[in-house]
Structure formats: structure tokens, C-alpha cells
Short mmCIF file of C-alpha atoms and ligand atoms in Angstrom, two decimals:
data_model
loop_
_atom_site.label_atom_id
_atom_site.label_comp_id
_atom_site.label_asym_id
_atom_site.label_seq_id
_atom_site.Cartn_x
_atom_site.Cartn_y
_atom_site.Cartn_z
CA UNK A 30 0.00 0.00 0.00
CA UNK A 31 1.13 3.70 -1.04
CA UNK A 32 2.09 5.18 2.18
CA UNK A 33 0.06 8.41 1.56
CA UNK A 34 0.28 12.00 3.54
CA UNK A 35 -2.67 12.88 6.27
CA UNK A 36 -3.10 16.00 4.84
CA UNK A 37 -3.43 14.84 1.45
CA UNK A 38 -5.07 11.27 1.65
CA UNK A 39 -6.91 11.47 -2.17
CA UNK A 40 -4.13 10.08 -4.53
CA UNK A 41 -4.24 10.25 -8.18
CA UNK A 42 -2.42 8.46 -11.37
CA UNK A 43 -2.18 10.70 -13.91
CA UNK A 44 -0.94 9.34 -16.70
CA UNK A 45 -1.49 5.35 -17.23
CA UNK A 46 -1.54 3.24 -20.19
CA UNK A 47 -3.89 0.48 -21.42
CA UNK A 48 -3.01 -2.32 -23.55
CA UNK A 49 -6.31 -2.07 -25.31
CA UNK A 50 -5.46 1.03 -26.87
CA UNK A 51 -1.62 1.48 -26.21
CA UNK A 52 0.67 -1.01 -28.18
CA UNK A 53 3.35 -0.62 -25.32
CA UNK A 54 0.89 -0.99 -22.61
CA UNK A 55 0.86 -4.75 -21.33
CA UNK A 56 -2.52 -4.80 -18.97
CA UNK A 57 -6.30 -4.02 -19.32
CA UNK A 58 -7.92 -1.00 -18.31
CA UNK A 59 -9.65 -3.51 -15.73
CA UNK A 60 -6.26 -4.97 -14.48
CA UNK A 61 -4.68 -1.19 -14.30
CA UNK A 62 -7.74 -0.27 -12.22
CA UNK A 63 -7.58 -3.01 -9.99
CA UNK A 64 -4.33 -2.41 -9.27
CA UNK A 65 -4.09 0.95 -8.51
CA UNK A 66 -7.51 0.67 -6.35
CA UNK A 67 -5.09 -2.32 -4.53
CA UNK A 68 -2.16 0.21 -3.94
CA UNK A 69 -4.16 3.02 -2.02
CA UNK A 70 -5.10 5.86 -5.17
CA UNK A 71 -8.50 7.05 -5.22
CA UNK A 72 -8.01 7.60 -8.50
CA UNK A 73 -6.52 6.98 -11.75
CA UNK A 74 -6.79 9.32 -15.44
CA UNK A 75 -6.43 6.61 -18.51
CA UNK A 76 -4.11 8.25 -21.34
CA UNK A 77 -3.75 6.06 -23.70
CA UNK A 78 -1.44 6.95 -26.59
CA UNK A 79 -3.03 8.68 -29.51
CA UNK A 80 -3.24 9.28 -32.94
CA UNK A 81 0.59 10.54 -33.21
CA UNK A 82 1.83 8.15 -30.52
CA UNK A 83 2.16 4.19 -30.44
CA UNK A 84 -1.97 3.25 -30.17
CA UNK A 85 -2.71 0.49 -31.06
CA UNK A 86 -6.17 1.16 -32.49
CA UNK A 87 -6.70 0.59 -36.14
CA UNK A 88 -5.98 3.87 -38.46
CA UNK A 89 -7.97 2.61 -41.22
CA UNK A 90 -11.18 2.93 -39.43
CA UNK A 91 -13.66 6.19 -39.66
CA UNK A 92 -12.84 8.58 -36.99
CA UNK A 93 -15.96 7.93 -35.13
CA UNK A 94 -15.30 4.12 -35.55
CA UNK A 95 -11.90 5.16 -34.12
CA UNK A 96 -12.67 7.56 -31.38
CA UNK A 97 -15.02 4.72 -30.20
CA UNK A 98 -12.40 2.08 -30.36
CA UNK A 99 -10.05 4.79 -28.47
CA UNK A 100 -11.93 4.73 -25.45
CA UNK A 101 -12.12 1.13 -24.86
CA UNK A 102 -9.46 1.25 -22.35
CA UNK A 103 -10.82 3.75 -20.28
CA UNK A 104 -14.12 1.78 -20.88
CA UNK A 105 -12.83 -1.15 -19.42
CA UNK A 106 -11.34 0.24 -16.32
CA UNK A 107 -13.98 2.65 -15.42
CA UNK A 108 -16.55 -0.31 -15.40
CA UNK A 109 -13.97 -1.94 -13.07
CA UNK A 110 -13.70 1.17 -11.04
CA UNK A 111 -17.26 1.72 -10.86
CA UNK A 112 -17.63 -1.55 -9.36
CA UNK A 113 -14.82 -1.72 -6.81
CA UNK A 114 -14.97 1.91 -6.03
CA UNK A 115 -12.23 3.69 -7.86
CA UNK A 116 -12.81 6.89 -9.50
CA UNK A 117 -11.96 6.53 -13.51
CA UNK A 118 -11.45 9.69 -15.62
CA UNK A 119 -11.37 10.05 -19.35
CA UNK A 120 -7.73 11.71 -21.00
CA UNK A 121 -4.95 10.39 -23.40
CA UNK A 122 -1.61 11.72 -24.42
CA UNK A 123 -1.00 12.85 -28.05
CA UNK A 124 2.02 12.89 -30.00
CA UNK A 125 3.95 14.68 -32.28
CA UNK A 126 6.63 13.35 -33.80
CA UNK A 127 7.87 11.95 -30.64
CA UNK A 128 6.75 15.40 -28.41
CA UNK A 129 4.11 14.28 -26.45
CA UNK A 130 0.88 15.90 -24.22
CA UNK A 131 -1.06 14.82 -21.63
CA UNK A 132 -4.73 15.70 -22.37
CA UNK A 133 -7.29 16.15 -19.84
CA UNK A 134 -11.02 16.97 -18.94
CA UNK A 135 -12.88 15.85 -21.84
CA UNK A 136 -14.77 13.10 -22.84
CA UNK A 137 -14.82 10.56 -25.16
CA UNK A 138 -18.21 12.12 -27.20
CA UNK A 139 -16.22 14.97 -27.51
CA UNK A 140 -13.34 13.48 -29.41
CA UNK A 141 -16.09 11.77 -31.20
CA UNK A 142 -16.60 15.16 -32.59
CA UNK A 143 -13.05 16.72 -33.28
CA UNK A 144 -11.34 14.24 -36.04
CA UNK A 145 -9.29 16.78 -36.60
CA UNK A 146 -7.29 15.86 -33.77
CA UNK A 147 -6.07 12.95 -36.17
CA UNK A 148 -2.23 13.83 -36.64
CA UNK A 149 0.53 14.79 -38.08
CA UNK A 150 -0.76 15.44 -41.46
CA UNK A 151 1.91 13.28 -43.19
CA UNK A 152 -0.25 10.24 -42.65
CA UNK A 153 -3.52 12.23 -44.11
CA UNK A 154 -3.00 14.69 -46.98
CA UNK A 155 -5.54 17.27 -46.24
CA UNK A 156 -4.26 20.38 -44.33
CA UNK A 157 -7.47 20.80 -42.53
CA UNK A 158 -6.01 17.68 -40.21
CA UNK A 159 -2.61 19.41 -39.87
CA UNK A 160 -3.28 19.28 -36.34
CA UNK A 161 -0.15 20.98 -34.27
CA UNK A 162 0.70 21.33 -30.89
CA UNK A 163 0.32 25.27 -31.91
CA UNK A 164 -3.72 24.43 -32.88
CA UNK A 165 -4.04 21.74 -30.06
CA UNK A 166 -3.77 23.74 -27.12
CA UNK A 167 -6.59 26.46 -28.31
CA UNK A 168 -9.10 23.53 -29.30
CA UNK A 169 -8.37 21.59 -26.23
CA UNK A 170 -8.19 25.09 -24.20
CA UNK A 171 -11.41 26.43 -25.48
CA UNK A 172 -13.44 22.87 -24.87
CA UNK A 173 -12.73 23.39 -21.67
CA UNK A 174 -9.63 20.47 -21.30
CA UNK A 175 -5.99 21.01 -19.77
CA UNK A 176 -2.93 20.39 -22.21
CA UNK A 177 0.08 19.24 -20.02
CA UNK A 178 3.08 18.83 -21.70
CA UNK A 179 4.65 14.84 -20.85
CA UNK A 180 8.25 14.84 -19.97
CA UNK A 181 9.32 17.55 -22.17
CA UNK A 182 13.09 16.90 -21.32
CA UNK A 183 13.08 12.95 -21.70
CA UNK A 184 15.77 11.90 -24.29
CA UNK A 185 15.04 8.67 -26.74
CA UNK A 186 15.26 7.06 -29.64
CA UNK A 187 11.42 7.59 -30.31
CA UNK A 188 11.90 11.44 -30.08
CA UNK A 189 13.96 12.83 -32.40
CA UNK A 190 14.31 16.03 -30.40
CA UNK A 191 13.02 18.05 -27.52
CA UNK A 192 10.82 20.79 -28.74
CA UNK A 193 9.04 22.82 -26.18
CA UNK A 194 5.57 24.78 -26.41
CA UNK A 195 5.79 26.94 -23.53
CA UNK A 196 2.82 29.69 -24.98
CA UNK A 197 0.74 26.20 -25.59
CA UNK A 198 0.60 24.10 -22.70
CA UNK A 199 -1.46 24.96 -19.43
CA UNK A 200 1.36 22.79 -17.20
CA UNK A 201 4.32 20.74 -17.27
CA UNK A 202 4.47 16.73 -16.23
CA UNK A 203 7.42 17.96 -14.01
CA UNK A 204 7.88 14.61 -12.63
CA UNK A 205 7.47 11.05 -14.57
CA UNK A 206 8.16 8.57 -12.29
CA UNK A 207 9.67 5.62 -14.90
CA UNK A 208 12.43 8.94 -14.66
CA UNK A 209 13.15 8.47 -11.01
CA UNK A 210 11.68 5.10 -9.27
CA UNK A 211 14.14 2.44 -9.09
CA UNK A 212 11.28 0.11 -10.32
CA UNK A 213 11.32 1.70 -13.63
CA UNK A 214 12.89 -0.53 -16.52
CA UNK A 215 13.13 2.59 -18.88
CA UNK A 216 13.95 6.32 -19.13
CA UNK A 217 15.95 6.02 -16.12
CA UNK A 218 17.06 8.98 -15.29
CA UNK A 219 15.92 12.18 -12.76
CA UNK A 220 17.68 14.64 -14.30
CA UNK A 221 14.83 14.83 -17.02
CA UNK A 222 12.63 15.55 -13.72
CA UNK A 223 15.01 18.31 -12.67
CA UNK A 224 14.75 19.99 -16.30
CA UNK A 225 11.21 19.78 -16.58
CA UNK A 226 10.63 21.84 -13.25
CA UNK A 227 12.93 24.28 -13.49
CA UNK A 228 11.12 24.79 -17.23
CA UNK A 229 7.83 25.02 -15.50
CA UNK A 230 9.45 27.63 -13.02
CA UNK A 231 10.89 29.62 -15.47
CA UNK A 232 7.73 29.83 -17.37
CA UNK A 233 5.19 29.94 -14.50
CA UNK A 234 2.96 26.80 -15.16
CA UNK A 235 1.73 24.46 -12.79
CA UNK A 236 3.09 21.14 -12.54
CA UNK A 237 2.00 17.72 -11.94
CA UNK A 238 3.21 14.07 -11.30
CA UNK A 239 2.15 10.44 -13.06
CA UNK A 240 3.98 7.04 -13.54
CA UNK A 241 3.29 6.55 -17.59
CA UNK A 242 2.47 3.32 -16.19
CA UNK A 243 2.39 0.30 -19.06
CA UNK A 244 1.70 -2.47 -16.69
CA UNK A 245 -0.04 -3.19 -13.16
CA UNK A 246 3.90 -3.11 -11.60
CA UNK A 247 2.75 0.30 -10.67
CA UNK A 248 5.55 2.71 -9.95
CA UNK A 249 2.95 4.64 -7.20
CA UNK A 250 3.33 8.14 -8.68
CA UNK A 251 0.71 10.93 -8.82
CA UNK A 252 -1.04 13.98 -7.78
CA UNK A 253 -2.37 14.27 -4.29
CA UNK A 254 -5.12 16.58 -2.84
CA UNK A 255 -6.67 17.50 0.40
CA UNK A 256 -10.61 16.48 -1.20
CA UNK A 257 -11.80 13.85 -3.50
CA UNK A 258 -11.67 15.48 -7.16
CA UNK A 259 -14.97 14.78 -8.45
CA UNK A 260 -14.57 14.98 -12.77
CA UNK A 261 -11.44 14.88 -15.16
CA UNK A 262 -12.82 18.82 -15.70
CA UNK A 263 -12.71 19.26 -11.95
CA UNK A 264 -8.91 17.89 -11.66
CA UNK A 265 -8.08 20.05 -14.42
CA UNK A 266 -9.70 23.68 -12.34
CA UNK A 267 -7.88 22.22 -9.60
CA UNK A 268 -4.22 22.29 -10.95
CA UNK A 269 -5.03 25.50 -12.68
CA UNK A 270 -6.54 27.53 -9.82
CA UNK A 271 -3.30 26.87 -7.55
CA UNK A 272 -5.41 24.59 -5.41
CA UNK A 273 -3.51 23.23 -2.94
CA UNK A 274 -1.67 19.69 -3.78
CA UNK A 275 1.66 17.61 -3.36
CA UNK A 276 3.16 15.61 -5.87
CA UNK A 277 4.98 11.70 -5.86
CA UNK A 278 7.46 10.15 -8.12
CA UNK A 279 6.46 6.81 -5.73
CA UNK A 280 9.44 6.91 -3.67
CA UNK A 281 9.14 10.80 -2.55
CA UNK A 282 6.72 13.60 -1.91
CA UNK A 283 7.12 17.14 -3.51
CA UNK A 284 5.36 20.28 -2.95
CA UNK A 285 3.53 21.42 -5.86
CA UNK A 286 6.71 23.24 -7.38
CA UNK A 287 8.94 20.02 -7.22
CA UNK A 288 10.33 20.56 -3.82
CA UNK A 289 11.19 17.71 -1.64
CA UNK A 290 9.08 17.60 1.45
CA UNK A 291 11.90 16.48 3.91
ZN1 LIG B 26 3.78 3.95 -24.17
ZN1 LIG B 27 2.63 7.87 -21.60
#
């Protein structure tokens, strides 16, 4: 069990892969739920990988075929959740060339409704899908959702280089635990962490904490607050009103700018 903080007993996985949807992901949305429900969160946010990053959901169907097929994962945990009381919210990460973003407080009727977010336009030849990060953040932004960039400083052979979007992001993923928790097979290394907070500093945006968990060897990483968050759109008012909330790579608490609590 996740030893958790008495001030801030409502834990939260924020970024968590299914291997319904995400080709890298090795467990259901159902086994990811009852895993993290076994470890102490309250909740978890399924963000599966995308159009632009490694889904595993078939291109060649319609988008609303797609978006459908998208949400499985989530589907299949929050049914889980729903019956062994875990709270299951709707996101997924998108990806750009190998620059990726954490996408938050809408639902899966509303993607239903925006193929455009199909991307980068060299797999579709119509520049009305040249989705960007640049046109992401206003669509997401104005629908009411929370664009967080993922570990903006991790180095890989999937991402070619590390591009930043400072003007369109509302946060920073300031720390990824698979950087820092010794039970992380990949990515292993904190200084990525470091980076990515003292990017968020320098450009005032909030930051948060998840796991970009693949399997249910969960690495215990998340956002913590002092009340139950009651809807993906409430998390996302939360981090962007400067509620009050502490961060974990699993192994250590932060304050809500990255600094070690003791
Ligand atoms: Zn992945
Ligand atoms: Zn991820």
C-alpha cells in the first residue's frame, strides 16, 4: 500500500496506459484499475497513446469508428472502477513526432466530434487535419480540457528532439516517475525531472506528477489533494486555480513546485 500523507489522503495516477489502446501498454484497463484501487489511489486518469503516438487502435477505421475504439481502455477500467470503487477519468496523451501531451477533462463524445485531432498530417494529406501542438492547445483550451506537456526533457530514440511549447501548454508533467523510481525498466534517469521543473518555473505553469504506467507493476506516482476530485474537468480547475496539492514520483513527496518535502 502507497504510504500516503494525512493531509493529502486522495491520490491520483495521472498518466497510465492500457493495452487495449496502447501497443506498449501490457494490462487491461480492468487490471490497471484493480491495481491501482489495490495500492491506495482514489483515483486513476487513462491516457492512452493517440493518434501521433504508439496506439494500437486501427488507423484505417472512420474517426468515429476510431474515437469509439479509443476509449475502450478507459471503458474497461472505469466499469472496473465503478464496481470496486475507484474513480476513472477520461484523458490520453498525443504525440507529435515523438513530443508528447497529456490531455485532460474531456470526454470521449467529444473526441467523437473533433477528427481533426487525427495527426501529423503526413499520414492524411488534407491540411485541414494538420493538427499541431500550436492548434491543439486552443481547441483543447477552449473545450474546456488542460494540455500538459509529458516529460518535455526525456531523451530517446522515439523522439527525435526536444521541442518545447511553452505559450501552448497549461502545465508541465514535471515529474514522470519511470524517470526516477528504481522500479522503472526505462527512461531512467531524474535529471529529465530536474529539467522539466525548473522549465515550469521559469515559465510559470503548474506542474504535476504520473507514472506513464504500461503495466499493473505500478511505480505509485501521482497527484495528491486535500478532497476527493470529483470529474477529469474538476482535476483540471484544480491544478489551474493553484489549489492546494503535493506531488509523488512513488518513492518521494514534492510540494507542488517540485520541492522535496523532507
Ligand atoms: Zn507507451
Ligand atoms: Zn505515456
Amino acid at each position: 500500500m502507497i504510504e500516503l500523507l494525512k493531509d493529502y489522503p486522495y491520490l491520483y495516477e495521472t498518466h497510465l496506459h492500457t493495452s487495449q489502446v496502447s501497443r506498449c501498454a501490457r494490462c487491461t484497463g480492468a487490471e490497471m484499475a484493480r491495481a491501482a484501487k489495490e495500492a491506495g489511489y482514489t483515483g486513476i486518469f487513462v491516457t492512452d497513446h493517440h493518434w501521433g503516438g504508439n496506439t494500437a487502435v486501427d488507423k484505417s477505421l472512420p474517426w468515429d469508428k476510431w474515437a469509439e475504439a479509443f476509449a475502450a481502455g478507459y471503458r474497461d477500467a472505469k466499469q472496473c472502477g465503478d464496481e470496486i470503487g475507484l474513480d476513472v477519468f477520461f484523458g490520453w496523451e498525443s504525440g507529435f513526432k515523438g513530443t508528447e501531451f497529456l490531455i485532460y477533462g474531456l470526454s470521449p463524445e467529444w473526441m467523437k466530434e473533433h477528427p481533426e485531432l487525427r495527426s501529423p498530417v503526413d499520414e492524411i494529406d488534407d491540411p485541414d487535419f494538420n493538427m499541431t501542438p500550436e492548434k491543439q492547445y486552443p481547441l483543447i483550451h477552449e473545450a474546456g480540457g488542460m494540455v500538459i506537456h509529458a516529460h518535455p526533457f526525456r531523451e530517446e530514440f522515439y523522439i527525435p528532439e526536444i521541442r518545447l511549447y511553452p505559450e501552448y501548454v497549461d502545465g508541465v508533467e514535471g515529474i514522470n516517475a519511470t524517470h526516477s523510481n528504481p522500479k522503472s525498466q526505462s527512461h531512467n534517469d531524474p535529471e529529465y525531472d530536474t529539467k522539466a521543473i525548473a522549465y515550469a518555473h521559469e515559465h510559470s505553469l503548474p506542474i504535476t506528477a504520473g507514472s506513464d504506467i504500461h503495466s499493473t507493476d505500478l511505480f505509485d506516482g501521482g497527484v495528491a489533494f486535500k478532497r476527493r476530485i470529483t470529474s477529469g474537468r474538476d482535476y483540471c480547475d484544480a491544478i489551474l486555480s493553484g489549489e492546494d496539492y503535493v506531488l509523488t514520483n512513488g518513492v518521494q513527496w514534492f510540494d507542488k513546485k517540485g520541492k522535496p518535502l523532507s
